[in-house]
Coordinates of C-alpha atoms in Angstrom, one line a residue:
Chain A
G1 CA 53.2 131.5 140.9
A2 CA 53.4 131.1 137.1
G3 CA 55.3 128.2 135.6
V4 CA 57.6 128.3 132.6
S5 CA 56.0 129.8 129.6
Q6 CA 57.0 129.6 126.0
S7 CA 55.8 131.5 122.9
P8 CA 54.6 130.9 120.3
S9 CA 53.0 127.5 121.0
N10 CA 53.1 126.7 117.3
K11 CA 55.1 128.2 114.5
V12 CA 55.0 127.3 110.8
T13 CA 57.7 128.9 108.7
E14 CA 59.1 128.5 105.2
K15 CA 62.5 127.0 104.7
G16 CA 65.2 129.6 104.7
K17 CA 63.4 132.0 107.1
D18 CA 64.6 132.9 110.6
V19 CA 62.6 132.2 113.6
E20 CA 62.7 133.3 117.3
L21 CA 61.4 131.2 120.1
R22 CA 60.8 132.7 123.5
C23 CA 61.0 131.3 127.0
D24 CA 60.0 132.9 130.3
P25 CA 61.4 130.9 133.2
I26 CA 60.0 130.8 136.7
S27 CA 61.0 133.9 138.6
G28 CA 64.1 133.3 140.7
H29 CA 65.3 130.4 138.7
T30 CA 68.9 131.1 137.6
A31 CA 69.3 128.0 135.4
L32 CA 67.6 127.8 132.0
Y33 CA 67.8 125.0 129.5
W34 CA 66.7 124.5 125.9
Y35 CA 66.0 121.1 124.4
R36 CA 64.8 119.8 121.1
Q37 CA 62.4 116.9 120.8
S38 CA 61.8 115.4 117.4
L39 CA 58.7 113.3 116.8
G40 CA 58.8 110.2 119.0
Q41 CA 62.3 110.9 120.2
G42 CA 64.0 111.9 123.4
L43 CA 65.2 115.2 124.5
E44 CA 68.3 116.6 122.8
F45 CA 70.2 119.1 124.9
L46 CA 70.8 122.4 123.1
I47 CA 72.1 125.0 125.5
Y48 CA 72.2 125.8 129.2
F49 CA 72.4 129.1 131.0
Q50 CA 73.5 129.4 134.6
G51 CA 73.4 132.8 136.2
N52 CA 76.0 135.1 134.8
S53 CA 78.3 132.4 133.7
A54 CA 79.1 131.8 130.0
P55 CA 76.4 129.5 128.6
D56 CA 77.1 125.8 127.8
K57 CA 76.5 125.8 124.0
S58 CA 77.8 122.3 123.4
G59 CA 74.5 120.9 122.2
L60 CA 73.7 123.5 119.5
P61 CA 73.6 121.4 116.3
S62 CA 75.0 124.1 113.9
D63 CA 75.9 127.8 113.8
R64 CA 72.4 128.6 112.6
F65 CA 71.3 128.1 116.1
S66 CA 71.9 130.7 118.8
A67 CA 70.4 131.7 122.1
E68 CA 70.6 134.6 124.5
R69 CA 69.3 135.3 127.9
T70 CA 68.7 138.9 128.8
G71 CA 68.9 140.1 132.4
G72 CA 69.1 136.6 133.7
S73 CA 65.5 136.0 132.9
V74 CA 63.8 135.7 129.5
S75 CA 65.6 133.6 126.8
T76 CA 65.3 133.6 123.1
L77 CA 66.4 130.8 120.8
T78 CA 67.0 131.9 117.3
I79 CA 67.2 129.6 114.3
Q80 CA 68.5 131.2 111.1
R81 CA 67.9 129.9 107.6
T82 CA 65.6 127.2 108.9
Q83 CA 65.7 123.7 107.3
Q84 CA 63.1 121.0 107.3
E85 CA 65.1 118.9 109.7
D86 CA 64.7 121.7 112.3
S87 CA 61.0 120.8 112.6
A88 CA 60.6 119.6 116.2
V89 CA 59.2 120.7 119.5
Y90 CA 61.5 123.0 121.3
L91 CA 61.3 122.8 125.1
C92 CA 62.5 125.2 127.7
A93 CA 63.1 124.3 131.3
S94 CA 64.3 126.3 134.3
S95 CA 65.6 125.3 137.8
L96 CA 67.0 126.8 140.9
A97 CA 70.7 127.5 141.1
G98 CA 72.9 124.5 141.3
L99 CA 71.5 121.8 143.6
A100 CA 69.3 124.2 145.6
G101 CA 66.3 122.6 144.0
A102 CA 67.7 119.1 144.2
G103 CA 68.0 119.2 140.5
E104 CA 64.3 119.5 139.6
Q105 CA 63.7 121.1 136.2
Y106 CA 60.4 122.8 135.5
F107 CA 59.4 122.5 131.8
G108 CA 57.4 124.8 129.6
P109 CA 54.7 123.5 127.2
G110 CA 57.1 123.8 124.3
T111 CA 57.0 125.4 120.8
R112 CA 56.1 123.2 117.9
L113 CA 58.1 124.4 114.9
T114 CA 57.2 123.2 111.5
V115 CA 59.4 124.2 108.5
T116 CA 57.7 123.8 105.2
Chain B
A1 CA 80.7 110.9 128.7
Q2 CA 77.5 109.9 130.4
T3 CA 74.8 108.0 128.5
V4 CA 71.2 107.0 129.5
T5 CA 69.5 104.0 127.8
Q6 CA 65.8 103.1 127.9
S7 CA 65.5 99.8 126.1
Q8 CA 61.7 99.7 126.0
P9 CA 60.3 102.1 123.4
E10 CA 56.7 101.2 124.2
M11 CA 54.9 99.3 126.9
S12 CA 51.3 98.7 127.9
V13 CA 49.7 97.7 131.2
Q14 CA 46.2 97.0 132.3
E15 CA 44.6 99.4 134.7
A16 CA 45.3 98.6 138.4
E17 CA 48.3 96.4 137.4
T18 CA 51.9 97.1 138.1
V19 CA 54.5 97.9 135.4
T20 CA 58.2 98.5 135.6
L21 CA 60.1 100.7 133.2
S22 CA 63.8 100.1 132.8
C23 CA 66.7 102.6 132.6
T24 CA 70.4 102.0 132.6
Y25 CA 73.2 104.6 132.5
D26 CA 76.9 104.8 132.1
T27 CA 79.1 107.2 134.1
S28 CA 82.4 107.3 135.9
E29 CA 81.0 109.8 138.4
N30 CA 80.2 108.8 142.0
N31 CA 77.9 111.7 142.9
Y32 CA 74.9 112.3 140.7
Y33 CA 71.1 112.5 140.6
L34 CA 68.7 110.3 138.6
F35 CA 65.2 111.3 137.6
W36 CA 62.1 110.0 136.0
Y37 CA 60.0 112.6 134.1
K38 CA 56.6 112.1 132.7
Q39 CA 55.3 113.7 129.5
P40 CA 51.5 113.3 129.1
P41 CA 49.9 113.7 125.7
S42 CA 49.4 117.4 126.5
R43 CA 53.2 117.6 126.3
Q44 CA 54.2 119.4 129.5
M45 CA 56.9 117.5 131.2
I46 CA 56.8 117.0 135.0
L47 CA 59.0 115.3 137.5
V48 CA 57.8 112.0 138.8
I49 CA 60.6 110.9 141.2
R50 CA 64.3 111.6 141.9
Q51 CA 67.1 109.6 143.5
E52 CA 70.4 110.9 144.9
A53 CA 73.2 108.5 144.1
Y54 CA 74.6 108.7 147.6
K55 CA 71.4 107.4 149.1
Q56 CA 71.0 103.7 149.3
Q57 CA 67.3 103.8 150.1
N58 CA 65.1 103.7 147.0
A59 CA 62.9 106.7 146.5
T60 CA 59.2 106.4 146.7
E61 CA 56.4 108.8 145.7
N62 CA 52.9 107.3 146.4
R63 CA 52.4 104.7 143.6
F64 CA 55.8 105.4 142.1
S65 CA 59.0 103.8 143.3
V66 CA 62.4 103.1 141.9
N67 CA 64.8 100.2 142.1
F68 CA 68.2 101.9 142.2
Q69 CA 71.1 99.5 141.7
K70 CA 74.2 101.7 141.7
A71 CA 76.8 99.0 141.0
A72 CA 74.7 97.8 138.1
K73 CA 74.0 101.4 137.0
S74 CA 70.3 100.6 136.8
F75 CA 67.4 102.8 137.7
S76 CA 64.0 101.3 137.0
L77 CA 60.6 102.9 137.7
K78 CA 57.8 100.8 139.2
I79 CA 54.2 102.1 138.8
S80 CA 51.8 100.3 141.1
D81 CA 48.0 100.3 140.7
S82 CA 48.3 101.9 137.2
Q83 CA 45.7 104.5 136.3
L84 CA 44.6 105.8 132.9
G85 CA 46.2 109.1 133.8
D86 CA 49.6 107.4 133.9
T87 CA 49.5 107.1 130.1
A88 CA 52.5 109.2 128.9
M89 CA 56.0 109.2 127.7
Y90 CA 58.5 108.5 130.6
F91 CA 62.0 109.8 130.4
C92 CA 64.9 108.7 132.6
A93 CA 67.5 111.4 133.2
F94 CA 71.0 111.7 134.7
M95 CA 72.6 114.8 136.2
K96 CA 76.1 115.0 137.4
A97 CA 76.3 116.7 140.8
A98 CA 79.5 118.6 140.3
S99 CA 79.9 122.2 141.0
G100 CA 79.5 124.6 138.1
T101 CA 77.5 122.6 135.7
Y102 CA 74.2 120.9 136.0
K103 CA 73.6 119.5 132.6
Y104 CA 71.1 116.7 132.1
I105 CA 71.3 113.6 129.9
F106 CA 67.9 112.2 128.9
G107 CA 67.1 108.7 127.6
T108 CA 65.0 108.3 124.5
G109 CA 61.8 107.6 126.5
T110 CA 59.3 104.8 127.0
R111 CA 55.8 105.3 125.8
L112 CA 53.4 103.8 128.4
K113 CA 49.8 103.1 127.6
V114 CA 47.4 102.1 130.4
L115 CA 44.5 100.0 129.1
A116 CA 41.1 100.2 130.6

C-alpha cells in the first residue's frame, strides 16, 4: 500500500501570508504526528492526533499554528501570517493505534517551507 | 519531562568499518520504547531499530545493533560493516509506553558520513 504522502513538497511564500500543508497518512493508522525540522536540527514535535481523542497541541509554537484532522484521516497544518523563522521542513508521520505497531512511525517525505 | 541527548553532531567512518552512535535519555518512567531512525539525504525518515525497555536483550537488525543500558539510560547504535548507503542523519527517539498518549521525543541527530 501507499506510504504517508505530503503536499506540496515545496512551498515558497511571502512573509505574512497563510499556508496550508497537507498530510495523507497510511490507511488504518489512527495516530498522526506533525513535526518541524529546521536546517540541521532535530525534530520538533508540533501536534499529535490519536483517533477521536482531543489532539495534543502542546508543541505548537504559537497561536499562528493550527491543525485539523478530518474523518480520522487527512490532516492539514495551517500557519497564519507566516514569519521567516517558520522556514523549515514540516514532517508528518502516522502509526497504528497505541502500541499495536510497537511504536513504529511511518514518515512522509516532508514539505519544505520557505518564507521570503 | 523526558529528554534525549545525542552528543555527536557529526561522525565519519570508513566503508566496511564499525561505528557507534551514542544516545542518552532522561526519564522517570519504567516502561518505554527507544528507537533509532535514519534520514538519508533524500529526507524520508525510516525506522532502523527499536528496543522495548522491559527487554534486557539488546535488539539486532542485520548490521545494526544496540547497546541498551537501562540503569545508565544509554542507548547506543552500532553499525557494523558500514556501507555508503548508511550515510544519513540518525535520530534517537524515546516513547513513553503509557496508555492514552504516545508522544515521541527525538534527539538532535548525528550526521554520519561513510567514506569510500
